[in-house]
Protein backbone atom coordinates (compact mmCIF):
# COMPACT_ATOMS: atom_id res chain seq x y z
CA UNK A 1 0.00 0.00 0.00
CA UNK A 2 1.24 3.46 -0.81
CA UNK A 3 1.14 6.65 1.24
CA UNK A 4 -1.60 7.92 -1.07
CA UNK A 5 -3.89 4.91 -0.54
CA UNK A 6 -7.42 6.09 0.28
CA UNK A 7 -8.65 5.28 3.80
CA UNK A 8 -10.75 2.13 3.60
CA UNK A 9 -11.27 -1.33 5.04
CA UNK A 10 -9.93 -4.08 2.78
CA UNK A 11 -10.90 -7.67 3.54
CA UNK A 12 -10.48 -11.07 2.00
CA UNK A 13 -9.47 -14.67 2.55
CA UNK A 14 -6.08 -16.33 2.38
CA UNK A 15 -6.15 -20.05 1.70
CA UNK A 16 -3.40 -22.02 3.42
CA UNK A 17 -2.77 -25.53 2.11
CA UNK A 18 -0.55 -28.39 3.20
CA UNK A 19 -0.58 -32.07 2.33
CA UNK A 20 -3.09 -32.87 5.08
CA UNK A 21 -5.06 -29.70 5.69
CA UNK A 22 -6.60 -26.73 3.93
CA UNK A 23 -7.65 -23.74 6.01
CA UNK A 24 -9.02 -20.30 5.12
CA UNK A 25 -7.97 -17.24 7.14
CA UNK A 26 -9.93 -13.98 7.05
CA UNK A 27 -7.70 -10.92 6.66
CA UNK A 28 -8.89 -7.38 7.45
CA UNK A 29 -6.64 -4.41 6.69
CA UNK A 30 -7.76 -0.94 7.76
CA UNK A 31 -6.01 1.93 5.97
CA UNK A 32 -6.20 5.07 8.14
CA UNK A 33 -6.08 8.70 7.02
CA UNK A 34 -2.77 10.44 7.68
CA UNK A 35 -4.32 13.44 9.51
CA UNK A 36 -7.86 12.45 10.48
CA UNK A 37 -10.41 14.75 12.10
CA UNK A 38 -12.28 11.72 13.50
CA UNK A 39 -11.64 8.14 14.40
CA UNK A 40 -14.36 5.49 14.43
CA UNK A 41 -14.66 2.12 16.09
CA UNK A 42 -17.23 -0.59 15.29
CA UNK A 43 -17.95 -3.23 17.94
CA UNK A 44 -20.52 -5.97 17.32
CA UNK A 45 -22.28 -6.74 20.63
CA UNK A 46 -21.12 -10.08 22.06
CA UNK A 47 -24.70 -11.44 21.96
CA UNK A 48 -24.76 -10.77 18.19
CA UNK A 49 -21.41 -12.30 17.19
CA UNK A 50 -23.54 -15.17 15.84
CA UNK A 51 -26.94 -14.36 14.32
CA UNK A 52 -29.50 -16.28 12.35
CA UNK A 53 -30.08 -15.25 8.74
CA UNK A 54 -33.09 -12.91 8.66
CA UNK A 55 -32.35 -11.38 12.08
CA UNK A 56 -30.61 -8.14 13.00
CA UNK A 57 -27.01 -7.62 14.06
CA UNK A 58 -26.57 -5.09 16.88
CA UNK A 59 -23.38 -3.04 17.23
CA UNK A 60 -21.84 0.09 18.71
CA UNK A 61 -20.32 2.92 16.71
CA UNK A 62 -17.83 4.99 18.72
CA UNK A 63 -16.88 8.32 17.18
CA UNK A 64 -13.75 9.96 18.52
CA UNK A 65 -13.24 13.60 17.59
CA UNK A 66 -9.56 14.40 17.15
CA UNK A 67 -9.80 17.98 15.87
CA UNK A 68 -11.46 21.22 16.93
CA UNK A 69 -14.15 21.24 19.60
CA UNK A 70 -16.69 23.13 17.51
CA UNK A 71 -19.65 21.01 16.41
CA UNK A 72 -19.54 19.68 12.85
CA UNK A 73 -22.11 17.84 10.75
CA UNK A 74 -20.63 14.49 9.77
CA UNK A 75 -22.09 11.70 7.68
CA UNK A 76 -22.13 8.28 9.32
CA UNK A 77 -22.33 5.25 7.03
CA UNK A 78 -22.64 1.68 8.27
CA UNK A 79 -23.14 -1.55 6.38
CA UNK A 80 -23.11 -5.33 6.43
CA UNK A 81 -20.51 -6.57 3.96
CA UNK A 82 -19.29 -9.98 2.96
CA UNK A 83 -15.58 -10.68 3.35
CA UNK A 84 -15.04 -9.82 -0.34
CA UNK A 85 -16.30 -6.26 0.33
CA UNK A 86 -19.74 -6.54 -1.27
CA UNK A 87 -22.32 -4.35 0.51
CA UNK A 88 -25.37 -6.39 1.55
CA UNK A 89 -27.29 -3.75 3.52
CA UNK A 90 -26.51 -0.23 4.74
CA UNK A 91 -27.78 2.97 6.35
CA UNK A 92 -26.53 6.54 6.43
CA UNK A 93 -27.28 9.42 8.76
CA UNK A 94 -25.97 12.90 9.40
CA UNK A 95 -25.13 13.91 12.96
CA UNK A 96 -23.83 17.05 14.63
CA UNK A 97 -20.70 15.86 16.44
CA UNK A 98 -18.92 18.06 18.97
CA UNK A 99 -17.36 15.48 21.28
CA UNK A 100 -16.79 11.74 21.51
CA UNK A 101 -20.00 9.83 20.93
CA UNK A 102 -21.16 6.21 21.15
CA UNK A 103 -24.21 5.10 19.18
CA UNK A 104 -26.07 1.80 19.30
CA UNK A 105 -27.34 0.69 15.90
CA UNK A 106 -28.53 -2.44 14.14
CA UNK A 107 -28.86 -3.71 10.59
CA UNK A 108 -31.06 -6.41 9.16
CA UNK A 109 -29.26 -9.52 7.93
CA UNK A 110 -30.83 -10.94 4.78
CA UNK A 111 -32.65 -14.23 5.22
CA UNK A 112 -30.88 -15.38 2.05
CA UNK A 113 -27.34 -15.12 3.43
CA UNK A 114 -25.48 -18.40 3.70
CA UNK A 115 -23.73 -19.46 6.88
CA UNK A 116 -20.43 -17.58 6.82
CA UNK A 117 -18.45 -14.69 8.33
CA UNK A 118 -19.49 -11.11 7.54
CA UNK A 119 -18.40 -7.58 8.53
CA UNK A 120 -20.18 -4.67 10.10
CA UNK A 121 -18.38 -1.80 8.39
CA UNK A 122 -18.58 1.83 9.48
CA UNK A 123 -17.32 5.12 8.11
CA UNK A 124 -17.50 8.74 9.20
CA UNK A 125 -17.15 11.34 6.45
CA UNK A 126 -16.46 15.02 6.94
CA UNK A 127 -14.94 17.64 4.66
CA UNK A 128 -13.62 15.06 2.13
CA UNK A 129 -11.98 13.04 4.89
CA UNK A 130 -12.95 9.56 5.98
CA UNK A 131 -12.25 7.23 8.90
CA UNK A 132 -13.29 3.58 8.77
CA UNK A 133 -13.60 0.54 11.02
CA UNK A 134 -15.12 -2.93 10.97
CA UNK A 135 -15.89 -5.94 13.14
CA UNK A 136 -16.65 -9.56 12.25
CA UNK A 137 -19.77 -11.56 13.01
CA UNK A 138 -21.09 -14.90 11.84
CA UNK A 139 -24.40 -15.68 10.14
CA UNK A 140 -25.86 -19.13 10.69
CA UNK A 141 -28.94 -20.60 9.10
CA UNK A 142 -30.21 -23.08 11.68
CA UNK A 143 -30.88 -22.45 15.37
CA UNK A 144 -29.18 -25.78 16.12
CA UNK A 145 -25.90 -24.35 14.74
CA UNK A 146 -25.64 -21.70 17.52
CA UNK A 147 -23.11 -22.79 20.15
PDB file of N, CA and C in Angstrom, residues 2-3 7 10-11 14 29 33 36 38-39 42-43 55 59 62 72-73 75 79-80 82 88 92 97 106 130 136 139:
ATOM      1  N   UNK A   2       0.457   2.232  -0.721  1.00  0.00           N
ATOM      2  CA  UNK A   2       1.240   3.456  -0.815  1.00  0.00           C
ATOM      3  C   UNK A   2       0.744   4.492   0.185  1.00  0.00           C
ATOM      4  N   UNK A   3       1.509   5.558   0.347  1.00  0.00           N
ATOM      5  CA  UNK A   3       1.137   6.647   1.245  1.00  0.00           C
ATOM      6  C   UNK A   3      -0.113   7.369   0.771  1.00  0.00           C
ATOM      7  N   UNK A   7      -8.223   5.990   2.593  1.00  0.00           N
ATOM      8  CA  UNK A   7      -8.646   5.285   3.797  1.00  0.00           C
ATOM      9  C   UNK A   7      -9.824   4.357   3.483  1.00  0.00           C
ATOM     10  N   UNK A  10     -10.115  -3.059   3.805  1.00  0.00           N
ATOM     11  CA  UNK A  10      -9.927  -4.079   2.781  1.00  0.00           C
ATOM     12  C   UNK A  10      -9.998  -5.439   3.478  1.00  0.00           C
ATOM     13  N   UNK A  11     -10.775  -6.350   2.917  1.00  0.00           N
ATOM     14  CA  UNK A  11     -10.897  -7.666   3.543  1.00  0.00           C
ATOM     15  C   UNK A  11     -10.858  -8.748   2.471  1.00  0.00           C
ATOM     16  N   UNK A  14      -7.323 -15.692   2.833  1.00  0.00           N
ATOM     17  CA  UNK A  14      -6.084 -16.329   2.384  1.00  0.00           C
ATOM     18  C   UNK A  14      -6.261 -17.816   2.628  1.00  0.00           C
ATOM     19  N   UNK A  29      -7.648  -5.460   6.658  1.00  0.00           N
ATOM     20  CA  UNK A  29      -6.637  -4.413   6.690  1.00  0.00           C
ATOM     21  C   UNK A  29      -7.347  -3.070   6.654  1.00  0.00           C
ATOM     22  N   UNK A  33      -6.479   7.402   7.575  1.00  0.00           N
ATOM     23  CA  UNK A  33      -6.083   8.695   7.017  1.00  0.00           C
ATOM     24  C   UNK A  33      -4.875   9.233   7.779  1.00  0.00           C
ATOM     25  N   UNK A  36      -6.399  12.523  10.378  1.00  0.00           N
ATOM     26  CA  UNK A  36      -7.856  12.453  10.479  1.00  0.00           C
ATOM     27  C   UNK A  36      -8.423  13.496  11.435  1.00  0.00           C
ATOM     28  N   UNK A  38     -11.540  12.666  12.668  1.00  0.00           N
ATOM     29  CA  UNK A  38     -12.279  11.720  13.497  1.00  0.00           C
ATOM     30  C   UNK A  38     -11.603  10.359  13.455  1.00  0.00           C
ATOM     31  N   UNK A  39     -11.899   9.562  14.461  1.00  0.00           N
ATOM     32  CA  UNK A  39     -11.635   8.138  14.399  1.00  0.00           C
ATOM     33  C   UNK A  39     -12.969   7.463  14.680  1.00  0.00           C
ATOM     34  N   UNK A  42     -16.033   0.248  15.387  1.00  0.00           N
ATOM     35  CA  UNK A  42     -17.228  -0.587  15.288  1.00  0.00           C
ATOM     36  C   UNK A  42     -17.026  -1.800  16.186  1.00  0.00           C
ATOM     37  N   UNK A  43     -18.000  -2.064  17.068  1.00  0.00           N
ATOM     38  CA  UNK A  43     -17.954  -3.233  17.945  1.00  0.00           C
ATOM     39  C   UNK A  43     -19.296  -3.945  17.900  1.00  0.00           C
ATOM     40  N   UNK A  55     -32.294 -12.178  10.855  1.00  0.00           N
ATOM     41  CA  UNK A  55     -32.349 -11.382  12.075  1.00  0.00           C
ATOM     42  C   UNK A  55     -31.537 -10.097  11.916  1.00  0.00           C
ATOM     43  N   UNK A  59     -24.764  -3.455  17.078  1.00  0.00           N
ATOM     44  CA  UNK A  59     -23.375  -3.040  17.234  1.00  0.00           C
ATOM     45  C   UNK A  59     -23.309  -1.620  17.772  1.00  0.00           C
ATOM     46  N   UNK A  62     -18.464   3.980  17.868  1.00  0.00           N
ATOM     47  CA  UNK A  62     -17.828   4.986  18.723  1.00  0.00           C
ATOM     48  C   UNK A  62     -17.113   5.977  17.822  1.00  0.00           C
ATOM     49  N   UNK A  72     -19.543  19.826  14.305  1.00  0.00           N
ATOM     50  CA  UNK A  72     -19.541  19.678  12.848  1.00  0.00           C
ATOM     51  C   UNK A  72     -20.593  18.648  12.469  1.00  0.00           C
ATOM     52  N   UNK A  73     -21.192  18.835  11.289  1.00  0.00           N
ATOM     53  CA  UNK A  73     -22.110  17.837  10.752  1.00  0.00           C
ATOM     54  C   UNK A  73     -21.293  16.808   9.988  1.00  0.00           C
ATOM     55  N   UNK A  75     -21.270  12.790   8.196  1.00  0.00           N
ATOM     56  CA  UNK A  75     -22.086  11.701   7.676  1.00  0.00           C
ATOM     57  C   UNK A  75     -21.553  10.383   8.224  1.00  0.00           C
ATOM     58  N   UNK A  79     -22.685  -0.537   7.313  1.00  0.00           N
ATOM     59  CA  UNK A  79     -23.140  -1.549   6.377  1.00  0.00           C
ATOM     60  C   UNK A  79     -22.775  -2.943   6.856  1.00  0.00           C
ATOM     61  N   UNK A  80     -23.508  -3.921   6.339  1.00  0.00           N
ATOM     62  CA  UNK A  80     -23.115  -5.326   6.431  1.00  0.00           C
ATOM     63  C   UNK A  80     -22.472  -5.651   5.097  1.00  0.00           C
ATOM     64  N   UNK A  82     -19.938  -8.677   2.924  1.00  0.00           N
ATOM     65  CA  UNK A  82     -19.289  -9.984   2.960  1.00  0.00           C
ATOM     66  C   UNK A  82     -17.779  -9.754   3.006  1.00  0.00           C
ATOM     67  N   UNK A  88     -24.143  -5.610   1.527  1.00  0.00           N
ATOM     68  CA  UNK A  88     -25.372  -6.394   1.550  1.00  0.00           C
ATOM     69  C   UNK A  88     -26.546  -5.612   2.121  1.00  0.00           C
ATOM     70  N   UNK A  92     -27.323   5.331   6.241  1.00  0.00           N
ATOM     71  CA  UNK A  92     -26.530   6.539   6.434  1.00  0.00           C
ATOM     72  C   UNK A  92     -27.338   7.509   7.276  1.00  0.00           C
ATOM     73  N   UNK A  97     -21.645  16.482  15.513  1.00  0.00           N
ATOM     74  CA  UNK A  97     -20.704  15.856  16.435  1.00  0.00           C
ATOM     75  C   UNK A  97     -19.810  16.945  17.015  1.00  0.00           C
ATOM     76  N   UNK A 106     -28.370  -1.070  14.623  1.00  0.00           N
ATOM     77  CA  UNK A 106     -28.531  -2.436  14.140  1.00  0.00           C
ATOM     78  C   UNK A 106     -28.840  -2.414  12.652  1.00  0.00           C
ATOM     79  N   UNK A 130     -12.197  10.749   5.576  1.00  0.00           N
ATOM     80  CA  UNK A 130     -12.949   9.564   5.985  1.00  0.00           C
ATOM     81  C   UNK A 130     -12.134   8.775   7.005  1.00  0.00           C
ATOM     82  N   UNK A 136     -16.104  -8.322  12.813  1.00  0.00           N
ATOM     83  CA  UNK A 136     -16.650  -9.562  12.251  1.00  0.00           C
ATOM     84  C   UNK A 136     -17.823 -10.093  13.064  1.00  0.00           C
ATOM     85  N   UNK A 139     -23.004 -15.383  10.437  1.00  0.00           N
ATOM     86  CA  UNK A 139     -24.400 -15.684  10.137  1.00  0.00           C
ATOM     87  C   UNK A 139     -24.530 -17.188  10.073  1.00  0.00           C
TER      88      UNK A 139
END
